[in-house]
Amino acid sequence: METYEWASMHDAPVREVFPGIRLRPLWSGEVAKAYVLQMDPGSRWQGIDVHDPGPEEVFVVDGIFNDGERDYPAGSFIHAPAGSSHVPQSTAGCTLFLFYPEG
């Protein structure tokens, strides 16, 4: 019987991917991956975030996330299909749960 795996974002290693944007890995399977992304107020992804090789699933845990076109408040779910792109940013700051089912 397989056992559950769990992680706490507070115990996960932190990697600053851009100024004010921190990525915390929570879980990694054979292909799929799960992360928490924290964005400070006024932070912005440098360049365009392209979803390759697969889609990205985003749940806004708190704050307000902007994909470069519209705001998504806490409680929002976003499915970004493979090949799509956006420029992640946040005026107010936010915490996101990210899931990559295909890596």
PDB file of C-alpha atoms in Angstrom:
ATOM      1  CA  MET A   1       0.000   0.000   0.000  1.00  0.00           C
ATOM      2  CA  GLU A   2       1.338   3.425  -0.925  1.00  0.00           C
ATOM      3  CA  THR A   3       1.590   6.088   1.757  1.00  0.00           C
ATOM      4  CA  TYR A   4       0.723   9.734   1.596  1.00  0.00           C
ATOM      5  CA  GLU A   5       3.443  12.266   0.980  1.00  0.00           C
ATOM      6  CA  TRP A   6       3.174  15.708   2.488  1.00  0.00           C
ATOM      7  CA  ALA A   7       5.116  18.934   2.737  1.00  0.00           C
ATOM      8  CA  SER A   8       4.860  22.246   4.521  1.00  0.00           C
ATOM      9  CA  MET A   9       5.616  25.344   2.493  1.00  0.00           C
ATOM     10  CA  HIS A  10       7.363  26.761   5.556  1.00  0.00           C
ATOM     11  CA  ASP A  11       9.839  23.859   5.531  1.00  0.00           C
ATOM     12  CA  ALA A  12      10.359  23.804   1.747  1.00  0.00           C
ATOM     13  CA  PRO A  13      13.602  25.263   0.377  1.00  0.00           C
ATOM     14  CA  VAL A  14      13.204  28.742  -1.085  1.00  0.00           C
ATOM     15  CA  ARG A  15      14.588  29.840  -4.440  1.00  0.00           C
ATOM     16  CA  GLU A  16      14.265  33.458  -5.537  1.00  0.00           C
ATOM     17  CA  VAL A  17      13.529  33.201  -9.268  1.00  0.00           C
ATOM     18  CA  PHE A  18      13.290  36.979  -9.785  1.00  0.00           C
ATOM     19  CA  PRO A  19      13.449  39.905  -7.344  1.00  0.00           C
ATOM     20  CA  GLY A  20      10.465  39.576  -4.982  1.00  0.00           C
ATOM     21  CA  ILE A  21       9.351  36.216  -6.456  1.00  0.00           C
ATOM     22  CA  ARG A  22      10.091  33.053  -4.475  1.00  0.00           C
ATOM     23  CA  LEU A  23       9.445  29.444  -5.478  1.00  0.00           C
ATOM     24  CA  ARG A  24       9.061  26.627  -2.947  1.00  0.00           C
ATOM     25  CA  PRO A  25       8.919  23.019  -4.210  1.00  0.00           C
ATOM     26  CA  LEU A  26       6.308  20.918  -2.402  1.00  0.00           C
ATOM     27  CA  TRP A  27       6.243  17.644  -4.309  1.00  0.00           C
ATOM     28  CA  SER A  28       7.698  16.003  -7.391  1.00  0.00           C
ATOM     29  CA  GLY A  29       6.441  12.765  -8.920  1.00  0.00           C
ATOM     30  CA  GLU A  30       7.736  10.895 -11.941  1.00  0.00           C
ATOM     31  CA  VAL A  31       6.469  13.724 -14.152  1.00  0.00           C
ATOM     32  CA  ALA A  32       4.114  16.010 -12.198  1.00  0.00           C
ATOM     33  CA  LYS A  33       5.308  18.753  -9.831  1.00  0.00           C
ATOM     34  CA  ALA A  34       3.714  21.022  -7.211  1.00  0.00           C
ATOM     35  CA  TYR A  35       5.012  24.359  -5.901  1.00  0.00           C
ATOM     36  CA  VAL A  36       4.093  27.436  -3.903  1.00  0.00           C
ATOM     37  CA  LEU A  37       5.013  30.737  -5.551  1.00  0.00           C
ATOM     38  CA  GLN A  38       5.095  33.896  -3.450  1.00  0.00           C
ATOM     39  CA  MET A  39       5.088  37.296  -5.114  1.00  0.00           C
ATOM     40  CA  ASP A  40       5.839  40.467  -3.168  1.00  0.00           C
ATOM     41  CA  PRO A  41       3.786  43.600  -3.862  1.00  0.00           C
ATOM     42  CA  GLY A  42       4.969  45.215  -7.094  1.00  0.00           C
ATOM     43  CA  SER A  43       6.872  42.140  -8.315  1.00  0.00           C
ATOM     44  CA  ARG A  44       6.905  41.063 -11.936  1.00  0.00           C
ATOM     45  CA  TRP A  45       8.228  38.051 -13.870  1.00  0.00           C
ATOM     46  CA  GLN A  46      11.165  39.008 -16.058  1.00  0.00           C
ATOM     47  CA  GLY A  47      10.236  38.032 -19.599  1.00  0.00           C
ATOM     48  CA  ILE A  48       7.393  35.811 -20.756  1.00  0.00           C
ATOM     49  CA  ASP A  49       6.476  32.619 -18.873  1.00  0.00           C
ATOM     50  CA  VAL A  50       5.760  29.950 -21.536  1.00  0.00           C
ATOM     51  CA  HIS A  51       4.053  26.721 -20.468  1.00  0.00           C
ATOM     52  CA  ASP A  52       6.111  23.975 -22.002  1.00  0.00           C
ATOM     53  CA  PRO A  53       6.057  20.950 -22.124  1.00  0.00           C
ATOM     54  CA  GLY A  54       2.629  20.863 -20.517  1.00  0.00           C
ATOM     55  CA  PRO A  55      -0.081  22.931 -18.860  1.00  0.00           C
ATOM     56  CA  GLU A  56       0.075  24.888 -15.623  1.00  0.00           C
ATOM     57  CA  GLU A  57      -2.679  24.847 -13.013  1.00  0.00           C
ATOM     58  CA  VAL A  58      -2.779  27.859 -10.671  1.00  0.00           C
ATOM     59  CA  PHE A  59      -4.811  28.449  -7.515  1.00  0.00           C
ATOM     60  CA  VAL A  60      -4.566  31.906  -5.923  1.00  0.00           C
ATOM     61  CA  VAL A  61      -4.234  31.222  -2.187  1.00  0.00           C
ATOM     62  CA  ASP A  62      -4.135  34.864  -1.111  1.00  0.00           C
ATOM     63  CA  GLY A  63      -3.662  38.333  -2.553  1.00  0.00           C
ATOM     64  CA  ILE A  64      -4.266  39.284  -6.178  1.00  0.00           C
ATOM     65  CA  PHE A  65      -2.422  37.692  -9.088  1.00  0.00           C
ATOM     66  CA  ASN A  66      -2.213  39.307 -12.527  1.00  0.00           C
ATOM     67  CA  ASP A  67      -1.239  37.401 -15.683  1.00  0.00           C
ATOM     68  CA  GLY A  68      -0.414  40.550 -17.649  1.00  0.00           C
ATOM     69  CA  GLU A  69      -4.022  40.959 -18.813  1.00  0.00           C
ATOM     70  CA  ARG A  70      -6.351  40.626 -15.827  1.00  0.00           C
ATOM     71  CA  ASP A  71      -6.466  40.319 -12.045  1.00  0.00           C
ATOM     72  CA  TYR A  72      -7.329  37.072 -10.254  1.00  0.00           C
ATOM     73  CA  PRO A  73      -8.279  37.480  -6.568  1.00  0.00           C
ATOM     74  CA  ALA A  74      -7.797  34.866  -3.835  1.00  0.00           C
ATOM     75  CA  GLY A  75      -9.873  31.777  -4.535  1.00  0.00           C
ATOM     76  CA  SER A  76      -9.370  31.951  -8.326  1.00  0.00           C
ATOM     77  CA  PHE A  77      -8.336  28.900 -10.370  1.00  0.00           C
ATOM     78  CA  ILE A  78      -6.512  29.285 -13.689  1.00  0.00           C
ATOM     79  CA  HIS A  79      -5.772  26.560 -16.239  1.00  0.00           C
ATOM     80  CA  ALA A  80      -3.006  27.610 -18.651  1.00  0.00           C
ATOM     81  CA  PRO A  81      -2.818  25.074 -21.515  1.00  0.00           C
ATOM     82  CA  ALA A  82       0.466  23.797 -22.916  1.00  0.00           C
ATOM     83  CA  GLY A  83       2.015  26.372 -25.239  1.00  0.00           C
ATOM     84  CA  SER A  84       0.221  29.327 -23.639  1.00  0.00           C
ATOM     85  CA  SER A  85       2.147  32.195 -22.066  1.00  0.00           C
ATOM     86  CA  HIS A  86       1.747  35.155 -19.739  1.00  0.00           C
ATOM     87  CA  VAL A  87       3.735  37.669 -17.681  1.00  0.00           C
ATOM     88  CA  PRO A  88       3.066  36.905 -13.980  1.00  0.00           C
ATOM     89  CA  GLN A  89       2.895  39.981 -11.760  1.00  0.00           C
ATOM     90  CA  SER A  90       1.197  41.316  -8.659  1.00  0.00           C
ATOM     91  CA  THR A  91       0.567  44.872  -7.533  1.00  0.00           C
ATOM     92  CA  ALA A  92      -0.742  43.798  -4.112  1.00  0.00           C
ATOM     93  CA  GLY A  93       1.347  40.624  -3.663  1.00  0.00           C
ATOM     94  CA  CYS A  94       0.046  37.064  -3.695  1.00  0.00           C
ATOM     95  CA  THR A  95       0.647  33.419  -2.883  1.00  0.00           C
ATOM     96  CA  LEU A  96      -0.061  30.817  -5.578  1.00  0.00           C
ATOM     97  CA  PHE A  97      -0.289  27.042  -5.570  1.00  0.00           C
ATOM     98  CA  LEU A  98       1.144  25.760  -8.880  1.00  0.00           C
ATOM     99  CA  PHE A  99       0.647  22.281 -10.292  1.00  0.00           C
ATOM    100  CA  TYR A 100       2.335  20.954 -13.409  1.00  0.00           C
ATOM    101  CA  PRO A 101       0.674  17.629 -14.350  1.00  0.00           C
ATOM    102  CA  GLU A 102       3.109  17.019 -17.206  1.00  0.00           C
ATOM    103  CA  GLY A 103       6.286  18.458 -15.723  1.00  0.00           C
TER     104      GLY A 103
END
